[in-house]
mmCIF file of C-alpha atoms in Angstrom:
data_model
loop_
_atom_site.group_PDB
_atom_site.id
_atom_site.type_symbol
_atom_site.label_atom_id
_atom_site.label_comp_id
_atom_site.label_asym_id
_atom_site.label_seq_id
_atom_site.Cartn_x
_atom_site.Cartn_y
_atom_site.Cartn_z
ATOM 1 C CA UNK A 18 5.450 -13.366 -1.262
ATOM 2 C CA UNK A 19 5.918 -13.843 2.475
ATOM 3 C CA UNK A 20 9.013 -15.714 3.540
ATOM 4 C CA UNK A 21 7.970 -18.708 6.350
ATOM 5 C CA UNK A 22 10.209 -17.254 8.772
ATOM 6 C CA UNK A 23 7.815 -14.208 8.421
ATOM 7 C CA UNK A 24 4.871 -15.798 9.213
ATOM 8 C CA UNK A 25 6.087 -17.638 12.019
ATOM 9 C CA UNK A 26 7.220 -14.374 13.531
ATOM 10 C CA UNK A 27 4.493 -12.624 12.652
ATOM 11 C CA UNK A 28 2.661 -16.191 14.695
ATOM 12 C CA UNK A 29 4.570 -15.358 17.742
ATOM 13 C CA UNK A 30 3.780 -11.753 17.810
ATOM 14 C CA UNK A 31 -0.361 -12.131 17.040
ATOM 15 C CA UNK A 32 -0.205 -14.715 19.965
ATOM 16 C CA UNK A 33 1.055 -12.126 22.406
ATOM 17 C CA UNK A 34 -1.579 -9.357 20.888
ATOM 18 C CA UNK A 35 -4.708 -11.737 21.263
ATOM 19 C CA UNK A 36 -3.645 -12.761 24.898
ATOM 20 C CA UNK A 37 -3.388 -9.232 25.808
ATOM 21 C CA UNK A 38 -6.788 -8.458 24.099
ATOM 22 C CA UNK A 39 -8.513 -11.504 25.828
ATOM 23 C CA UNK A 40 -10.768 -10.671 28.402
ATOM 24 C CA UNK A 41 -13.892 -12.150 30.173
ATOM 25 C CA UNK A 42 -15.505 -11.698 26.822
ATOM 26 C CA UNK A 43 -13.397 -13.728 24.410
ATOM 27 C CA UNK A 44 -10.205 -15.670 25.109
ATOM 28 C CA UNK A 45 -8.455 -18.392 23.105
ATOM 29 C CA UNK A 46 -8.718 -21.705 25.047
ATOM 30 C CA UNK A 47 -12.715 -20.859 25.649
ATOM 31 C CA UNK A 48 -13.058 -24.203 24.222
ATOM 32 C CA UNK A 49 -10.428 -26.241 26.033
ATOM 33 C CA UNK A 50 -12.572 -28.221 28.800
ATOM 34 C CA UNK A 51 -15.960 -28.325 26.852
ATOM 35 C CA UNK A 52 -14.777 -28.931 23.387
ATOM 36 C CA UNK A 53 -10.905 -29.966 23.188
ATOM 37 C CA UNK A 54 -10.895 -31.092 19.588
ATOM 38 C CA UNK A 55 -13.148 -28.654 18.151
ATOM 39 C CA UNK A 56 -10.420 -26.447 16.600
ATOM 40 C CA UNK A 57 -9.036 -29.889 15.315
ATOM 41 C CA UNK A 58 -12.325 -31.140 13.720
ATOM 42 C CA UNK A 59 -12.917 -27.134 12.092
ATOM 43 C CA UNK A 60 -9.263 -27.482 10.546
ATOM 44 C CA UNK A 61 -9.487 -30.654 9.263
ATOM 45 C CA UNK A 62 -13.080 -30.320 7.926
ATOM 46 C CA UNK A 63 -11.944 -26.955 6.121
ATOM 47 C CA UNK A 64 -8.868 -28.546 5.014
ATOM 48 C CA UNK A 65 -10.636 -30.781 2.847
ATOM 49 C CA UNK A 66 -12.849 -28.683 1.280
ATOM 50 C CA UNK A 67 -10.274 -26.008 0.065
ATOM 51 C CA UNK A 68 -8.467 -29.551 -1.202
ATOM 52 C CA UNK A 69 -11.660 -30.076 -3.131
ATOM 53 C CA UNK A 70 -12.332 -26.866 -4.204
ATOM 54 C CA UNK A 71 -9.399 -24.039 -3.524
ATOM 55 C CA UNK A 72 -11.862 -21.402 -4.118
ATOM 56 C CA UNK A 73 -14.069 -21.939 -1.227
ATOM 57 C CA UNK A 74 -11.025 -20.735 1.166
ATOM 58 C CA UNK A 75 -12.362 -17.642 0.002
ATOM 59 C CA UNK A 76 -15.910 -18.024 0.417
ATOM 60 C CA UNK A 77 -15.513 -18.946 3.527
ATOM 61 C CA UNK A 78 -13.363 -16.096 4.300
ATOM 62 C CA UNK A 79 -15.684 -13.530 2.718
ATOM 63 C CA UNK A 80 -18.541 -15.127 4.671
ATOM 64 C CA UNK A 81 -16.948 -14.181 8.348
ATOM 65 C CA UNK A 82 -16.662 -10.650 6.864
ATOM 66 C CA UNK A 83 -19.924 -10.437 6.116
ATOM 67 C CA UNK A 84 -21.015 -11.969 8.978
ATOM 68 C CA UNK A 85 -19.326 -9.228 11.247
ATOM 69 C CA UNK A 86 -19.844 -6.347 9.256
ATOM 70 C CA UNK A 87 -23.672 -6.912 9.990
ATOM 71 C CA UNK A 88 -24.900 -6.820 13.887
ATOM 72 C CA UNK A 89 -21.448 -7.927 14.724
ATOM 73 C CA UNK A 90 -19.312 -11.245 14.831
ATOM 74 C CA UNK A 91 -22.915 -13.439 15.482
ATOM 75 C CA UNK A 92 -23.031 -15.798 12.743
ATOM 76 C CA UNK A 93 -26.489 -13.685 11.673
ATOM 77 C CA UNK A 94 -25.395 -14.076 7.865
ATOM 78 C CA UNK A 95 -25.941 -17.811 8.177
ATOM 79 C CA UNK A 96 -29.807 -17.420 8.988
ATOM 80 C CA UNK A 97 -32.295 -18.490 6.408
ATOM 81 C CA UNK A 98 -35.381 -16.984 5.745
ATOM 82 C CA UNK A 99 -38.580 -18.620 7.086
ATOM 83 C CA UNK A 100 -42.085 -19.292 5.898
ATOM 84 C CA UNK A 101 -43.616 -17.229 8.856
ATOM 85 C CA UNK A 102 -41.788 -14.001 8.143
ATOM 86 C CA UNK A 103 -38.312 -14.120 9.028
ATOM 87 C CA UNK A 104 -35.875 -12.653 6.517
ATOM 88 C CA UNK A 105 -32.236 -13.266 6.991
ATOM 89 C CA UNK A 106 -29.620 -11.451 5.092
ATOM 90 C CA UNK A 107 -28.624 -14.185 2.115
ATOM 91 C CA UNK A 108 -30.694 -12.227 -0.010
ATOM 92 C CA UNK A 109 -29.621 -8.948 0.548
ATOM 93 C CA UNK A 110 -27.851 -6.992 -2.229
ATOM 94 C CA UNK A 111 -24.420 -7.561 -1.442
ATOM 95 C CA UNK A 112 -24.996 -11.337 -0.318
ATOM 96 C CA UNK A 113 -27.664 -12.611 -2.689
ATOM 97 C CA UNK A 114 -26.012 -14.770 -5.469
ATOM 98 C CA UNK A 115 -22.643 -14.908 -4.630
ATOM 99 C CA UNK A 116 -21.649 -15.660 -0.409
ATOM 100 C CA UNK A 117 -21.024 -19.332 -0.549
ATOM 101 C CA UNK A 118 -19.768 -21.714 2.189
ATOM 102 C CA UNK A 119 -22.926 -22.323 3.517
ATOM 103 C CA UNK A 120 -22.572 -26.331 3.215
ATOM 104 C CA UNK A 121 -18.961 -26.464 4.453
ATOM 105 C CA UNK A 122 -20.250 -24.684 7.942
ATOM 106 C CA UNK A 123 -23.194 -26.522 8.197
ATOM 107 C CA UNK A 124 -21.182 -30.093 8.163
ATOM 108 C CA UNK A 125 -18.641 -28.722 10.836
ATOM 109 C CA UNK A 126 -21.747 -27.691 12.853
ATOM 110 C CA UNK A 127 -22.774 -31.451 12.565
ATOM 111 C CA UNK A 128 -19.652 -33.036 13.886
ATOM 112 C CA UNK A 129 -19.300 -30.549 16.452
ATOM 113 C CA UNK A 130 -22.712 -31.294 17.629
ATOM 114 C CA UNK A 131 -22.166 -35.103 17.614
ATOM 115 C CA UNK A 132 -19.089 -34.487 19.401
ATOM 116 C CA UNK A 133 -20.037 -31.742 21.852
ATOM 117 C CA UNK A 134 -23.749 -30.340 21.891
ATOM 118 C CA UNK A 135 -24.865 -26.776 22.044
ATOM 119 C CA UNK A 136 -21.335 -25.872 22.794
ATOM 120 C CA UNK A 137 -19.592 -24.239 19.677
ATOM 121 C CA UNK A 138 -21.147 -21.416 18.543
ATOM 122 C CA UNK A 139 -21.806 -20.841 14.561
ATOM 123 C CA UNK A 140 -20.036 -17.234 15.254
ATOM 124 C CA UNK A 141 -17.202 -18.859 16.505
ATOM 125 C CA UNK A 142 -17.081 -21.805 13.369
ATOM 126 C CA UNK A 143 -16.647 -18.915 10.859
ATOM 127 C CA UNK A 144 -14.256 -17.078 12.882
ATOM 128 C CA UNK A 145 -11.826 -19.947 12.890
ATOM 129 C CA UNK A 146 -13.049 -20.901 9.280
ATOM 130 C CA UNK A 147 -11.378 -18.533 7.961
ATOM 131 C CA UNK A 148 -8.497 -17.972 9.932
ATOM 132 C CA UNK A 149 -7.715 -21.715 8.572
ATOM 133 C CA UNK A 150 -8.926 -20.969 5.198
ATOM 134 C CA UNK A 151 -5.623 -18.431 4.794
ATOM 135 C CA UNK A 152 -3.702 -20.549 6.455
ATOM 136 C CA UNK A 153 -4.413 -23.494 3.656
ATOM 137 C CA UNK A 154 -3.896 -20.957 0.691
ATOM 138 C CA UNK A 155 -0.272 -20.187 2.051
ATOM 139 C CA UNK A 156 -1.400 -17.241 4.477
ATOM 140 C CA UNK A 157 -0.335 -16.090 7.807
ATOM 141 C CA UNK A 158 -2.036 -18.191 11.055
ATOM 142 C CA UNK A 159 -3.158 -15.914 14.280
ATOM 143 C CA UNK A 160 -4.996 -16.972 17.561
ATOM 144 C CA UNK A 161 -8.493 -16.718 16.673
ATOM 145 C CA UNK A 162 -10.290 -15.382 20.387
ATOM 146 C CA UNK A 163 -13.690 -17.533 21.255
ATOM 147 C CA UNK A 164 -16.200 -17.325 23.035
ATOM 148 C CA UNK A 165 -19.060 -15.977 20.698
ATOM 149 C CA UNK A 166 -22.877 -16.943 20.760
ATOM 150 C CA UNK A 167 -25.309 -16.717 17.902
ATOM 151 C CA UNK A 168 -27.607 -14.257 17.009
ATOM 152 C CA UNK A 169 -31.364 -14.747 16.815
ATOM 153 C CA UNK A 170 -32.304 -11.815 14.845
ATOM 154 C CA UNK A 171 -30.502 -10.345 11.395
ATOM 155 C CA UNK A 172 -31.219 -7.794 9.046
ATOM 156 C CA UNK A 173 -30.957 -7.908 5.716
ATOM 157 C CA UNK A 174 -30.905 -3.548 6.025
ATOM 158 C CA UNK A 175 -28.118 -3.463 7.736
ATOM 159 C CA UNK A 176 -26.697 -5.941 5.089
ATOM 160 C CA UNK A 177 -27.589 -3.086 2.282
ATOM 161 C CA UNK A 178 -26.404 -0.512 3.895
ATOM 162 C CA UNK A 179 -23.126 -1.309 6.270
ATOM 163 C CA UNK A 180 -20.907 -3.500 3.566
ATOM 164 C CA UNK A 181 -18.842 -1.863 1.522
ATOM 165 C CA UNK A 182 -19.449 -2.276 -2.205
ATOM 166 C CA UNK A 183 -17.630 -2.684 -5.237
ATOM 167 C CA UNK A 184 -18.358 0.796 -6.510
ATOM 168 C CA UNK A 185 -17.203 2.300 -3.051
ATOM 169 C CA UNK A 186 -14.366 5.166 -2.913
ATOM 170 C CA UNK A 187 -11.756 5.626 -0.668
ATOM 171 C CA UNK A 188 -13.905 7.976 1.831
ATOM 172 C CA UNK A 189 -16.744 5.651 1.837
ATOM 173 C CA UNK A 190 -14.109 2.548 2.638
ATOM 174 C CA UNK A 191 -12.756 4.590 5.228
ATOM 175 C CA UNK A 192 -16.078 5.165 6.479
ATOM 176 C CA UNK A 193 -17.188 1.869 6.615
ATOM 177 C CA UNK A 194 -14.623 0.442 8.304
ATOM 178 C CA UNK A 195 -14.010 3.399 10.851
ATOM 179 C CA UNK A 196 -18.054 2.742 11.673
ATOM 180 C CA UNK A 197 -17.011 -1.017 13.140
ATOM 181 C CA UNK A 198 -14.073 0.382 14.979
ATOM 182 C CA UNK A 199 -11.092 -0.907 12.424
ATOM 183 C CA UNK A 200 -8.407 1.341 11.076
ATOM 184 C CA UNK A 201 -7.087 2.615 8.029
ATOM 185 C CA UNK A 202 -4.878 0.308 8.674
ATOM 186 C CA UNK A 203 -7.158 -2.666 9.281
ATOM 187 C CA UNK A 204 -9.096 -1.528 6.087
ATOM 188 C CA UNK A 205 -6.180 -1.983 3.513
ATOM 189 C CA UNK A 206 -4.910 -5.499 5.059
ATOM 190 C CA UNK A 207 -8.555 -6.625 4.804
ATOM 191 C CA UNK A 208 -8.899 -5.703 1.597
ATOM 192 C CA UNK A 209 -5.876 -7.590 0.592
ATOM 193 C CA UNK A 210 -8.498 -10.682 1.081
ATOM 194 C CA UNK A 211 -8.962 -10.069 -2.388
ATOM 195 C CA UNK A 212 -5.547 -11.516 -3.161
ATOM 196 C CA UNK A 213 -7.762 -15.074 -3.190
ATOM 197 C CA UNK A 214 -11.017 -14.975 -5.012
ATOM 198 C CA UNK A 215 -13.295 -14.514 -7.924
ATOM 199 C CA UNK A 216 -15.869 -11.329 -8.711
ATOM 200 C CA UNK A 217 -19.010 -11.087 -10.895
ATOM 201 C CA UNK A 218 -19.064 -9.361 -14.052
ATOM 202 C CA UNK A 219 -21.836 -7.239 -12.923
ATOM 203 C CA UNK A 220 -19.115 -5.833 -10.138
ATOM 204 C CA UNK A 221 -16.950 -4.697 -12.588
ATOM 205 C CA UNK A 222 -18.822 -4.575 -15.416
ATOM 206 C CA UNK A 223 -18.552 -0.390 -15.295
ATOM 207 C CA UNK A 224 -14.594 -0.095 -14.535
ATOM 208 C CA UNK A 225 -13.665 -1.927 -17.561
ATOM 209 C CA UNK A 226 -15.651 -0.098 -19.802
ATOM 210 C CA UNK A 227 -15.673 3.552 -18.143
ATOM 211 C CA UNK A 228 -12.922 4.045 -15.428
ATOM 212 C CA UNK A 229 -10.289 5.669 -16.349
ATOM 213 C CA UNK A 230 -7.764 4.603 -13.488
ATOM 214 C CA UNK A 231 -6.861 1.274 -15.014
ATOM 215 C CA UNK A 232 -4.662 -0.428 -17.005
ATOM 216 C CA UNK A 233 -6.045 -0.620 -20.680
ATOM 217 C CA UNK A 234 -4.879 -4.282 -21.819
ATOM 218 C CA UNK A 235 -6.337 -5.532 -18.523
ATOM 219 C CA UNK A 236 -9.723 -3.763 -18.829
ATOM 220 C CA UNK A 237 -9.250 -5.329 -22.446
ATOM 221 C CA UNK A 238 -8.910 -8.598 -21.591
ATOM 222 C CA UNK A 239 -11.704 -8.795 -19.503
ATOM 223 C CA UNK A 240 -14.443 -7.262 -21.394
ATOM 224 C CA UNK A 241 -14.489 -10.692 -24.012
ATOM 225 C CA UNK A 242 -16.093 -12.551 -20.863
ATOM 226 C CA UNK A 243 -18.336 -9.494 -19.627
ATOM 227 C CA UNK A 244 -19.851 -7.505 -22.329
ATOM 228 C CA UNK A 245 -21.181 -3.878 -21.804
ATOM 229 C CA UNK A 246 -24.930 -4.609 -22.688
ATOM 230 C CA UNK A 247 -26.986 -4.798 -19.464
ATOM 231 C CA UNK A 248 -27.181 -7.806 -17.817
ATOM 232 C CA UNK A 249 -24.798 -9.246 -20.406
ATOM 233 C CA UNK A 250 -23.039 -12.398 -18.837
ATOM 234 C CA UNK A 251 -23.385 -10.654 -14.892
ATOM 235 C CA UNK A 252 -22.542 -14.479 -13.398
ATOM 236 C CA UNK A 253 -18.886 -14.444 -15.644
ATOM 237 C CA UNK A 254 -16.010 -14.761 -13.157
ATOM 238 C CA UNK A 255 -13.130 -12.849 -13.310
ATOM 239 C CA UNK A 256 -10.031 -13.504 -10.579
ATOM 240 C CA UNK A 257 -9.277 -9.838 -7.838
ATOM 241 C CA UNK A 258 -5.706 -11.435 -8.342
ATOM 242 C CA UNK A 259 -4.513 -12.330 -11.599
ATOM 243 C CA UNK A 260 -1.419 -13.240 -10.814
ATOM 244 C CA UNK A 261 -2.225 -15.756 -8.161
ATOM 245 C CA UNK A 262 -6.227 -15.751 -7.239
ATOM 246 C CA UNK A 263 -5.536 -19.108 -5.517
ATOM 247 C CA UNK A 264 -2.281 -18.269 -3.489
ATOM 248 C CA UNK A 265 -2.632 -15.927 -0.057
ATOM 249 C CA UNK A 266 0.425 -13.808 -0.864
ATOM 250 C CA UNK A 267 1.354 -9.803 -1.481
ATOM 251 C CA UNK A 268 -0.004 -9.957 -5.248
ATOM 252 C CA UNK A 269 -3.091 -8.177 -5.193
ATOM 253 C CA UNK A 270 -1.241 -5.136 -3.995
ATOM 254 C CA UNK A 271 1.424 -5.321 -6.510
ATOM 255 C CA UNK A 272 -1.496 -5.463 -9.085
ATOM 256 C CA UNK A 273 -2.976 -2.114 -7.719
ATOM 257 C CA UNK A 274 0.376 -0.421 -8.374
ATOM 258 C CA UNK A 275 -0.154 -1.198 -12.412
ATOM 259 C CA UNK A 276 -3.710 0.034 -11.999
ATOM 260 C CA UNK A 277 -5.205 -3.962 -12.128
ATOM 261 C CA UNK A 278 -7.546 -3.693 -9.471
ATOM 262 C CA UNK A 279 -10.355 -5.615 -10.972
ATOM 263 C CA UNK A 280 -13.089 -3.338 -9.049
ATOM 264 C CA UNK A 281 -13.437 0.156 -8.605
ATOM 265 C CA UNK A 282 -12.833 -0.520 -4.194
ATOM 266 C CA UNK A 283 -9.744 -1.984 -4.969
ATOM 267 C CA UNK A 284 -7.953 0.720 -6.949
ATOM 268 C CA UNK A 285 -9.600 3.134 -4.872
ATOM 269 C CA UNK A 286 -6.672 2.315 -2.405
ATOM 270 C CA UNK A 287 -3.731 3.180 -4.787
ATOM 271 C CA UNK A 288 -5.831 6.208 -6.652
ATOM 272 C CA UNK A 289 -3.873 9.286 -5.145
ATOM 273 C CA UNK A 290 -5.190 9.173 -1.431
ATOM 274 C CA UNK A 291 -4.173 8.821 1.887
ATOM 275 C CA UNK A 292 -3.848 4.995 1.395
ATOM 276 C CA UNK A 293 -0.978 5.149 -1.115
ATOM 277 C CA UNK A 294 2.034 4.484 0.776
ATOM 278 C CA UNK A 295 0.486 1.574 2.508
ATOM 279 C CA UNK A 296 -0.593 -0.364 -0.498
ATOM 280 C CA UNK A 297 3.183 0.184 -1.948
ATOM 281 C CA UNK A 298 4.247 -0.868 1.623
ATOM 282 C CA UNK A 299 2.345 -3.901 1.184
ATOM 283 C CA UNK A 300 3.553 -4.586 -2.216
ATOM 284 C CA UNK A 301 7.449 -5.241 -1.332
ATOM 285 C CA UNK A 302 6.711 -6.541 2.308
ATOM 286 C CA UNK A 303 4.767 -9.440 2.038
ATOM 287 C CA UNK A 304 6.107 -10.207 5.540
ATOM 288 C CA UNK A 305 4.221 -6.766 6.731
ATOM 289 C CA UNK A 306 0.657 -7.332 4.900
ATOM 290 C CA UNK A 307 0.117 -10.656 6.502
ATOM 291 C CA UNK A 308 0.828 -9.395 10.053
ATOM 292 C CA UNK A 309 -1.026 -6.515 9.525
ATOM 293 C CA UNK A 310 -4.078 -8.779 7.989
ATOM 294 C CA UNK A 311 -3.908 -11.394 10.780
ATOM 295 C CA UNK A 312 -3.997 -8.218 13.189
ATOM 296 C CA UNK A 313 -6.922 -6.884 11.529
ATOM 297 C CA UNK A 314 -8.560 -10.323 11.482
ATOM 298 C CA UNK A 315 -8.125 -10.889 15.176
ATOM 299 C CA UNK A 316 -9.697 -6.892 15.121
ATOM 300 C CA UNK A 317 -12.649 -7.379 13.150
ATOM 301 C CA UNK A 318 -13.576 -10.548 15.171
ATOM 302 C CA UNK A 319 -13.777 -8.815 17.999
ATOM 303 C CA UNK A 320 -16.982 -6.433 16.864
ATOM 304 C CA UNK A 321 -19.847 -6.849 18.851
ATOM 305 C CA UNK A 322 -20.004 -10.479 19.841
ATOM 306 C CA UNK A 323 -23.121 -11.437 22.100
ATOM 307 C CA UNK A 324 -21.259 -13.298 25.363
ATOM 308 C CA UNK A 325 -22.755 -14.443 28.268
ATOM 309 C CA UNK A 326 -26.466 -15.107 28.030
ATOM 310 C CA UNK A 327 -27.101 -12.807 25.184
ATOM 311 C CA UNK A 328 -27.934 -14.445 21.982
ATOM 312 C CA UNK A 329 -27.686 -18.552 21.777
ATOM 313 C CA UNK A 330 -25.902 -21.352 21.006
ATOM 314 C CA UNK A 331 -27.420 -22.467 17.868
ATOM 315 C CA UNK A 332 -27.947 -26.787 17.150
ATOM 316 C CA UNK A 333 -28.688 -25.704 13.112
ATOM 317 C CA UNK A 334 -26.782 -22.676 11.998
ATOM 318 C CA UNK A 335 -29.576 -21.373 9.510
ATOM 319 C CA UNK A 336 -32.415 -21.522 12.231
ATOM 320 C CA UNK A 337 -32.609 -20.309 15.622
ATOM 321 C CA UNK A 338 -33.492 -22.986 18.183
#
């Protein structure tokens, strides 16, 4: 695990890196005349929920992933669909069933509109969502850039086709990720995300009965909860950390080295490939994965965010005004 000096130098550093990267697009006191205690009210308000439930710090991480992974950093993944046609991207594949959040962003939305009206952006709510959502599970902190505006369109297509799934290899992760501009790098600290949360059986239902890259007591222990028949308890939860699925630490990568990655994607980083060295990297530098993931963080944010007059300010996050 991450000592605290680490973090706080790895503070000081990310707070250089985003000034540098802010431009007339995104910068990090955006909010600082029209909204002064909106960062406030988004910390507090996710504060208490991970206090109530420690497993939404990943939800609501998860949810700014899949937010900018689709048509950019524009809060799209929060739209519902509509009675006259719309359809958002809740229900696509890799959403429908298991991004939740939803509730937690729509009562910071509230405040923030009592407080401050068609100023703070959805896009912006998740960004800094989940930057505190680390931060409460233990992780590193970095200065989340603002200045986003909401989507009015979203595609549940894109959803199918551009986020990575838990059957992906190392090329297609590499792919993905090198399609939104992000690193090799950037891919392995983001996937250490998975050092907090839960998966479906039906995710890795076929590594613990077929895969041979994994550790045979750990595929064993699993497959009481998620049995082989099809369909057989899909909604059983199983933690991506074992040792700590509540803690934002180094863990997960330690668990790769024992071949414990709980899906195929994760072990496909520690599987012989050019991703190796990294993961083991990660594994006895805490200190180094949660710079490197608060890097990538402040990296993936920055992927296509409407500015300016494109897109809107939206007063209900799952409807356009």
């Amino acid at each position: 695990m991450a000592s605290k000096h680490g973090w706080i130098a790895c503070v000081l550093f990310l707070v250089a890196a985003a000034a540098a990267k802010a431009n007339a697009q995104l910068s990090e006191d955006y909010y600082d005349a029209s909204c002064p205690a909106a960062l406030l009210t988004i910390r507090a308000a996710v504060a208490t929920a991970v206090l109530l439930n420690r497993r939404m710090g990943a939800s609501l991480l998860r949810l700014h992933f899949h937010d900018c992974f689709v048509q950019g950093c524009d809060a799209s993944v929060l739209l519902d669909d509509t009675d006259d046609g719309f359809t958002g991207e809740k229900g696509a594949g890799p959403n429908a069933g298991s991004l939740l959040g939803f509730e937690v962003i729509d009562r910071i939305k509230m405040l923030l509109e009592l407080m401050c009206p068609r100023t703070v952006s959805c896009a912006d709510i998740l960004a800094v969502a989940a930057r505190d959502s680390v931060v409460s599970l233990g992780g590193p902190s970095w200065t989340v850039l603002l200045g986003r505006r909401d989507a009015t369109t979203a595609s549940a297509s894109l959803a199918n086709s551009d986020l990575p799934g838990p059957t992906s290899n190392l090329n297609n992760l590499l792919s993905a990720f090198s399609k939104k501009g992000l690193s090799s790098t950037d891919m392995v600290a983001l996937s250490g995300a998975h050092t907090i949360g839960r998966a479906q059986c039906k995710n890795y239902q076929d590594r613990i009965y077929n895969d041979t890259d994994i550790d045979g007591p750990f595929a064993a222990s699993l497959r009481a909860d998620c049995p082989q028949a099809a369909g057989g308890n899909d909604g059983s939860l199983a933690p991506l950390d074992v040792s700590s699925p509540d803690a934002f630490d180094n863990s997960y990568f330690s668990g790769l080295l024992y071949r414990q990655g709980l899906l195929h994607s994760d072990q496909a980083l520690y599987d012989g490939g050019s991703t190796d060295e990294l993961v083991k990297s990660y594994a006895s530098d805490g200190d180094r994965f949660g710079c490197d993931f608060a890097a990538a963080m402040v990296n993936m944010g920055n992927i296509s965010p409407l500015t300016g007059a494109d897109g809107e300010i939206r007063v209900n996050c799952r409807a356009v005004n």
